[in-house]
GROMACS .gro file of C-alpha atoms in nm:
model
  337
    1MET     CA    1   1.844   3.594  -0.562
    2SER     CA    2   1.659   3.828  -0.341
    3SER     CA    3   1.701   4.197  -0.242
    4GLU     CA    4   1.645   4.234   0.107
    5SER     CA    5   1.445   4.520   0.226
    6GLY     CA    6   1.454   4.748   0.546
    7GLU     CA    7   1.191   4.529   0.709
    8SER     CA    8   1.389   4.201   0.700
    9GLY     CA    9   1.569   4.234   0.950
   10ARG     CA   10   1.861   4.080   0.781
   11ASN     CA   11   2.211   4.289   0.709
   12VAL     CA   12   2.301   4.138   0.303
   13LYS     CA   13   2.411   4.396   0.120
   14GLN     CA   14   2.152   4.348  -0.224
   15ALA     CA   15   2.309   4.227  -0.516
   16ASP     CA   16   2.254   4.321  -0.886
   17PRO     CA   17   2.043   4.080  -1.028
   18GLY     CA   18   2.238   4.009  -1.356
   19THR     CA   19   2.510   3.930  -1.110
   20GLU     CA   20   2.303   3.687  -0.911
   21SER     CA   21   2.170   3.478  -1.241
   22THR     CA   22   2.522   3.422  -1.371
   23GLU     CA   23   2.677   3.293  -1.080
   24ALA     CA   24   2.300   3.048  -1.020
   25ALA     CA   25   2.357   2.966  -1.406
   26ASP     CA   26   2.773   2.911  -1.295
   27GLN     CA   27   2.663   2.687  -0.987
   28SER     CA   28   2.391   2.484  -1.227
   29ALA     CA   29   2.708   2.410  -1.499
   30ARG     CA   30   2.915   2.284  -1.239
   31ILE     CA   31   2.651   2.050  -1.071
   32THR     CA   32   2.601   1.967  -1.422
   33GLN     CA   33   2.988   1.852  -1.436
   34ILE     CA   34   2.989   1.688  -1.187
   35ARG     CA   35   2.674   1.513  -1.176
   36HIS     CA   36   2.823   1.325  -1.546
   37GLY     CA   37   3.106   1.292  -1.427
   38ARG     CA   38   3.028   1.086  -1.176
   39GLY     CA   39   2.776   0.920  -1.410
   40ALA     CA   40   3.010   0.822  -1.703
   41VAL     CA   41   3.299   0.689  -1.438
   42ARG     CA   42   3.006   0.461  -1.302
   43GLY     CA   43   2.947   0.341  -1.601
   44CYS     CA   44   3.244   0.218  -1.747
   45GLY     CA   45   3.411   0.017  -1.477
   46GLU     CA   46   3.536  -0.339  -1.711
   47GLN     CA   47   3.705  -0.007  -1.956
   48ILE     CA   48   3.929   0.173  -1.668
   49ALA     CA   49   4.024  -0.195  -1.478
   50ASP     CA   50   4.233  -0.209  -1.844
   51LEU     CA   51   4.308   0.139  -1.776
   52SER     CA   52   4.788   0.165  -1.678
   53PHE     CA   53   4.905   0.291  -1.363
   54GLY     CA   54   4.958   0.649  -1.424
   55ARG     CA   55   4.628   0.711  -1.687
   56LYS     CA   56   4.463   0.541  -1.364
   57LYS     CA   57   4.666   0.738  -1.137
   58ASN     CA   58   4.478   1.018  -1.318
   59LEU     CA   59   4.180   0.918  -1.353
   60ASN     CA   60   4.194   0.876  -0.945
   61GLU     CA   61   4.318   1.212  -0.904
   62ALA     CA   62   4.008   1.391  -1.104
   63LEU     CA   63   3.777   1.164  -0.945
   64SER     CA   64   3.899   1.261  -0.645
   65SER     CA   65   3.912   1.664  -0.786
   66LEU     CA   66   3.512   1.560  -0.837
   67THR     CA   67   3.400   1.465  -0.439
   68VAL     CA   68   3.572   1.770  -0.321
   69ASN     CA   69   3.370   2.008  -0.532
   70VAL     CA   70   3.081   1.804  -0.474
   71ILE     CA   71   3.137   1.846  -0.065
   72GLU     CA   72   3.228   2.232  -0.163
   73GLU     CA   73   2.842   2.255  -0.319
   74MET     CA   74   2.743   2.110  -0.052
   75ARG     CA   75   2.903   2.312   0.257
   76LYS     CA   76   2.821   2.621   0.042
   77ALA     CA   77   2.404   2.530   0.044
   78VAL     CA   78   2.425   2.425   0.437
   79GLN     CA   79   2.570   2.791   0.511
   80ILE     CA   80   2.322   2.966   0.286
   81LEU     CA   81   2.041   2.750   0.514
   82SER     CA   82   2.216   2.782   0.799
   83SER     CA   83   2.014   3.092   0.850
   84VAL     CA   84   1.685   2.998   0.719
   85GLY     CA   85   1.586   3.053   1.092
   86ASP     CA   86   1.629   3.401   1.063
   87LEU     CA   87   1.343   3.382   0.700
   88ARG     CA   88   1.050   3.578   0.814
   89ALA     CA   89   0.689   3.520   0.605
   90ASP     CA   90   0.742   3.830   0.408
   91ASP     CA   91   1.161   3.808   0.335
   92ASP     CA   92   1.233   3.662   0.008
   93SER     CA   93   1.350   3.296   0.034
   94SER     CA   94   1.433   3.252  -0.319
   95GLU     CA   95   1.798   3.235  -0.226
   96TYR     CA   96   1.703   2.919   0.016
   97GLU     CA   97   1.512   2.754  -0.256
   98ASN     CA   98   1.808   2.796  -0.458
   99ALA     CA   99   2.035   2.613  -0.249
  100LEU     CA  100   1.797   2.379  -0.205
  101GLU     CA  101   1.743   2.291  -0.532
  102ARG     CA  102   2.149   2.294  -0.593
  103MET     CA  103   2.165   2.002  -0.307
  104ALA     CA  104   1.866   1.802  -0.471
  105ASP     CA  105   2.045   1.786  -0.816
  106LEU     CA  106   2.375   1.643  -0.543
  107VAL     CA  107   2.202   1.417  -0.310
  108ASP     CA  108   2.039   1.143  -0.520
  109ASN     CA  109   2.383   0.899  -0.462
  110ILE     CA  110   2.421   0.773  -0.169
  111ASP     CA  111   2.795   0.844  -0.091
  112ILE     CA  112   2.734   1.198  -0.155
  113ALA     CA  113   2.418   1.115   0.099
  114ASN     CA  114   2.625   1.021   0.327
  115ASP     CA  115   2.894   1.253   0.245
  116PHE     CA  116   2.588   1.486   0.368
  117TYR     CA  117   2.557   1.377   0.703
  118LYS     CA  118   2.906   1.373   0.756
  119ILE     CA  119   2.994   1.733   0.646
  120GLY     CA  120   2.705   1.869   0.959
  121GLY     CA  121   2.465   1.908   0.669
  122PHE     CA  122   2.118   1.732   0.886
  123ALA     CA  123   2.169   2.041   1.114
  124ILE     CA  124   1.931   2.248   0.885
  125PHE     CA  125   1.686   1.997   0.897
  126ARG     CA  126   1.483   2.120   1.137
  127SER     CA  127   1.442   2.497   1.065
  128CYS     CA  128   1.375   2.418   0.706
  129LEU     CA  129   1.098   2.166   0.772
  130ASN     CA  130   0.975   2.429   1.001
  131SER     CA  131   1.017   2.789   0.780
  132SER     CA  132   0.714   2.980   0.753
  133HIS     CA  133   0.766   2.990   0.361
  134GLY     CA  134   0.666   2.617   0.189
  135ASN     CA  135   0.814   2.623  -0.098
  136ILE     CA  136   1.141   2.544   0.122
  137ARG     CA  137   0.936   2.304   0.389
  138TRP     CA  138   0.832   2.114   0.074
  139ARG     CA  139   1.193   2.105  -0.071
  140ILE     CA  140   1.382   1.989   0.228
  141ALA     CA  141   1.121   1.721   0.320
  142ASP     CA  142   1.188   1.581  -0.094
  143ILE     CA  143   1.550   1.593   0.031
  144ILE     CA  144   1.550   1.393   0.320
  145ALA     CA  145   1.350   1.168   0.106
  146GLU     CA  146   1.622   1.168  -0.153
  147LEU     CA  147   1.864   1.099   0.169
  148ALA     CA  148   1.675   0.778   0.256
  149GLN     CA  149   1.612   0.598  -0.064
  150ASN     CA  150   1.708   0.277   0.009
  151ASN     CA  151   1.987   0.390   0.225
  152PRO     CA  152   2.002   0.290   0.549
  153PHE     CA  153   2.323   0.490   0.718
  154CYS     CA  154   2.094   0.752   0.632
  155GLN     CA  155   1.775   0.600   0.729
  156ASP     CA  156   1.901   0.550   1.110
  157LYS     CA  157   2.049   0.932   1.157
  158LEU     CA  158   1.759   1.120   1.021
  159LEU     CA  159   1.527   0.916   1.254
  160GLU     CA  160   1.813   1.023   1.508
  161ALA     CA  161   1.828   1.371   1.418
  162GLY     CA  162   1.440   1.402   1.490
  163VAL     CA  163   1.288   1.489   1.201
  164PHE     CA  164   1.012   1.222   1.171
  165PRO     CA  165   0.761   1.371   1.422
  166VAL     CA  166   0.841   1.651   1.242
  167LEU     CA  167   0.700   1.554   0.897
  168LEU     CA  168   0.454   1.331   1.053
  169SER     CA  169   0.336   1.636   1.184
  170MET     CA  170   0.312   1.825   0.807
  171ILE     CA  171   0.125   1.509   0.687
  172ASP     CA  172  -0.148   1.630   0.922
  173ALA     CA  173  -0.166   1.988   0.901
  174ASP     CA  174   0.073   2.150   0.660
  175PRO     CA  175  -0.110   2.453   0.538
  176SER     CA  176   0.106   2.349   0.165
  177GLU     CA  177  -0.023   2.015   0.026
  178GLN     CA  178   0.277   2.037  -0.203
  179ALA     CA  179   0.472   2.013   0.181
  180ARG     CA  180   0.230   1.751   0.302
  181ILE     CA  181   0.281   1.520  -0.013
  182LYS     CA  182   0.612   1.558  -0.009
  183ALA     CA  183   0.668   1.492   0.374
  184LEU     CA  184   0.481   1.122   0.343
  185TYR     CA  185   0.750   1.060   0.038
  186ALA     CA  186   1.015   1.179   0.320
  187VAL     CA  187   0.846   0.899   0.585
  188SER     CA  188   0.778   0.648   0.310
  189CYS     CA  189   1.173   0.669   0.219
  190ILE     CA  190   1.259   0.690   0.586
  191VAL     CA  191   1.051   0.350   0.653
  192ARG     CA  192   1.112   0.132   0.384
  193GLY     CA  193   1.306  -0.148   0.433
  194ASN     CA  194   1.400   0.032   0.789
  195PRO     CA  195   1.268  -0.203   1.066
  196ALA     CA  196   1.382  -0.007   1.348
  197SER     CA  197   1.177   0.249   1.196
  198LEU     CA  198   0.847   0.090   1.281
  199LYS     CA  199   0.939   0.156   1.698
  200TYR     CA  200   0.905   0.519   1.602
  201MET     CA  201   0.572   0.505   1.424
  202ASN     CA  202   0.477   0.367   1.721
  203ALA     CA  203   0.555   0.590   1.950
  204ASN     CA  204   0.438   0.896   1.717
  205ASP     CA  205   0.137   0.769   1.645
  206GLY     CA  206   0.161   0.684   1.248
  207TYR     CA  207  -0.030   0.490   1.121
  208SER     CA  208  -0.375   0.726   1.241
  209VAL     CA  209  -0.166   0.989   1.011
  210LEU     CA  210  -0.139   0.804   0.709
  211LEU     CA  211  -0.500   0.635   0.774
  212ARG     CA  212  -0.606   1.079   0.814
  213ALA     CA  213  -0.430   1.094   0.441
  214MET     CA  214  -0.606   0.849   0.315
  215GLN     CA  215  -0.911   1.034   0.417
  216SER     CA  216  -0.785   1.319   0.252
  217PRO     CA  217  -0.927   1.480  -0.067
  218VAL     CA  218  -0.599   1.539  -0.218
  219GLU     CA  219  -0.556   1.194  -0.462
  220LYS     CA  220  -0.178   1.179  -0.389
  221LEU     CA  221  -0.193   1.163  -0.021
  222GLN     CA  222  -0.447   0.892   0.001
  223VAL     CA  223  -0.236   0.680  -0.333
  224LYS     CA  224   0.143   0.737  -0.090
  225SER     CA  225  -0.064   0.614   0.234
  226ALA     CA  226  -0.205   0.298   0.095
  227PHE     CA  227   0.106   0.249  -0.049
  228LEU     CA  228   0.327   0.287   0.234
  229LEU     CA  229   0.072   0.058   0.435
  230SER     CA  230   0.029  -0.229   0.205
  231SER     CA  231   0.433  -0.219   0.188
  232LEU     CA  232   0.432  -0.298   0.527
  233CYS     CA  233   0.175  -0.530   0.541
  234SER     CA  234   0.340  -0.803   0.244
  235LYS     CA  235   0.632  -0.811   0.540
  236ASP     CA  236   0.691  -1.127   0.703
  237ASP     CA  237   0.688  -1.000   1.011
  238SER     CA  238   0.392  -0.777   1.007
  239SER     CA  239   0.118  -0.896   1.209
  240ASP     CA  240   0.273  -0.649   1.496
  241ILE     CA  241   0.140  -0.328   1.215
  242LYS     CA  242  -0.173  -0.587   1.129
  243CYS     CA  243  -0.307  -0.570   1.385
  244THR     CA  244  -0.279  -0.272   1.490
  245LEU     CA  245  -0.422  -0.135   1.189
  246VAL     CA  246  -0.683  -0.380   1.286
  247LYS     CA  247  -0.743  -0.218   1.637
  248MET     CA  248  -0.759   0.143   1.473
  249GLY     CA  249  -1.065   0.077   1.196
  250PHE     CA  250  -0.842   0.069   0.936
  251ILE     CA  251  -1.075  -0.261   0.768
  252GLU     CA  252  -1.426  -0.064   0.810
  253GLN     CA  253  -1.223   0.289   0.611
  254ALA     CA  254  -1.091   0.065   0.399
  255ALA     CA  255  -1.420  -0.110   0.318
  256GLY     CA  256  -1.608   0.255   0.323
  257LEU     CA  257  -1.390   0.393   0.027
  258LEU     CA  258  -1.456   0.099  -0.143
  259GLY     CA  259  -1.824   0.213  -0.147
  260ARG     CA  260  -1.754   0.535  -0.269
  261MET     CA  261  -1.898   0.578  -0.661
  262ASN     CA  262  -1.621   0.852  -0.714
  263LEU     CA  263  -1.301   0.684  -0.604
  264GLN     CA  264  -0.983   0.707  -0.793
  265PRO     CA  265  -0.865   0.406  -0.949
  266THR     CA  266  -0.534   0.431  -0.869
  267VAL     CA  267  -0.621   0.474  -0.484
  268ARG     CA  268  -0.907   0.185  -0.506
  269GLU     CA  269  -0.621  -0.105  -0.638
  270GLN     CA  270  -0.392   0.047  -0.358
  271LEU     CA  271  -0.666  -0.038  -0.073
  272LEU     CA  272  -0.700  -0.366  -0.243
  273ARG     CA  273  -0.359  -0.479  -0.220
  274VAL     CA  274  -0.341  -0.361   0.160
  275LEU     CA  275  -0.667  -0.528   0.239
  276ASN     CA  276  -0.492  -0.883   0.046
  277GLY     CA  277  -0.172  -0.819   0.275
  278MET     CA  278  -0.389  -0.802   0.589
  279VAL     CA  279  -0.622  -1.123   0.527
  280ASN     CA  280  -0.275  -1.297   0.368
  281ASP     CA  281  -0.172  -1.634   0.578
  282ASN     CA  282  -0.524  -1.668   0.723
  283PHE     CA  283  -0.470  -1.377   0.988
  284LEU     CA  284  -0.714  -1.417   1.175
  285PRO     CA  285  -0.802  -1.073   1.308
  286ALA     CA  286  -0.859  -0.939   0.958
  287LEU     CA  287  -1.106  -1.205   0.857
  288LYS     CA  288  -1.271  -1.165   1.131
  289GLU     CA  289  -1.346  -0.785   1.032
  290CYS     CA  290  -1.376  -0.838   0.749
  291ARG     CA  291  -1.665  -1.063   0.756
  292ARG     CA  292  -1.869  -0.836   0.971
  293PRO     CA  293  -2.186  -0.778   0.787
  294GLN     CA  294  -2.204  -0.366   0.884
  295LEU     CA  295  -1.902  -0.348   0.638
  296CYS     CA  296  -2.057  -0.489   0.353
  297LEU     CA  297  -1.728  -0.544   0.194
  298LYS     CA  298  -1.876  -0.877   0.040
  299ILE     CA  299  -2.148  -0.729  -0.180
  300THR     CA  300  -1.881  -0.416  -0.205
  301LEU     CA  301  -1.597  -0.699  -0.356
  302GLU     CA  302  -1.882  -0.844  -0.577
  303GLN     CA  303  -2.044  -0.510  -0.753
  304LEU     CA  304  -1.665  -0.421  -0.847
  305LEU     CA  305  -1.679  -0.785  -0.996
  306THR     CA  306  -1.939  -0.625  -1.205
  307GLU     CA  307  -1.798  -0.289  -1.294
  308LEU     CA  308  -1.423  -0.327  -1.297
  309LYS     CA  309  -1.329  -0.400  -1.707
  310PRO     CA  310  -1.122  -0.680  -1.798
  311VAL     CA  311  -0.871  -0.516  -1.992
  312GLU     CA  312  -0.793  -0.230  -1.781
  313ASN     CA  313  -0.877  -0.342  -1.461
  314GLN     CA  314  -0.731  -0.706  -1.427
  315ASP     CA  315  -0.495  -0.629  -1.161
  316GLU     CA  316  -0.795  -0.556  -0.937
  317ILE     CA  317  -1.032  -0.805  -1.061
  318ASP     CA  318  -0.751  -1.061  -0.980
  319MET     CA  319  -0.720  -0.919  -0.596
  320CYS     CA  320  -1.112  -0.856  -0.549
  321SER     CA  321  -1.156  -1.235  -0.645
  322GLU     CA  322  -0.837  -1.315  -0.489
  323LEU     CA  323  -1.020  -1.143  -0.117
  324LEU     CA  324  -1.375  -1.334  -0.165
  325ASP     CA  325  -1.207  -1.673  -0.222
  326LYS     CA  326  -0.985  -1.606   0.106
  327VAL     CA  327  -1.255  -1.401   0.319
  328PHE     CA  328  -1.571  -1.512   0.221
  329PHE     CA  329  -1.519  -1.868   0.085
  330GLU     CA  330  -1.772  -2.166   0.218
  331PRO     CA  331  -1.673  -2.479   0.234
  332ASP     CA  332  -1.901  -2.769   0.169
  333THR     CA  333  -2.012  -2.831   0.582
  334ASN     CA  334  -2.107  -2.399   0.463
  335GLN     CA  335  -1.943  -2.326   0.704
  336GLU     CA  336  -1.641  -2.006   0.736
  337ARG     CA  337  -1.320  -2.122   0.763
   0.00000   0.00000   0.00000
């Protein structure tokens, strides 16, 4: 791990590199054992049901030991990270990064994620997110994403912990590209499937952040922001979100991006998905905006149909055709719907 210089201001004993390397390897091996043990048990449900009382008791004791080991490993990592606020920009951050890596190996299980909250693990988030070290910021954002994914309990607790506006700020302005990408991943995991999070999106101007991410030169930010918007617009009760996006100029921005010659295919596909979601159920504000002559959206879609190859881009071809039918279809009276 790191040895501390006199300039660091932290009173930490210098450790032997060989010893620390061995300790890290031992910790990694323990975590691997824990994960494999729990995974093996999850995969043997029927066999466990057939065990005798004595063997079940032994198995339960073993499982209890695994759980204790997991919690102990998390406590150790949290203890290390509790002093991350003392870390200066020129300090060695490897000890903290290793702790975050060990933590990331554990919290992808919902039960363990909930245990992580219960042992006070969420207290480290703000100081890690505000660290001067990009490697710490992106790693903690990645852990937040893992905790939140498909986990309503952790989603709510993360919102209560106040990390949401910090993550949005990182998407906008973090100097580390990886930290921006992971922060967007975390926001996406907190928001998806969590209606309560939408008020936090509104209160913190989250939709503007997503629109700016779509204009970023970083392709992953473009794709992930468009994917999240597509997911939000495809919900049954998404009228308020659609209205917000129309007022903020999303359709104009999407139309402009689709007209770019150098647009990445993955970005183009997600933009088409969002537009399709916006005009679903004949949502009038979106239809009117799409039809504005200044956007040239009809021309852009027709041009895409001539350029896209059926085998490689069939989904996009279908979405372009659907948009043309939904938005620009003219009945026999030559009147727009």
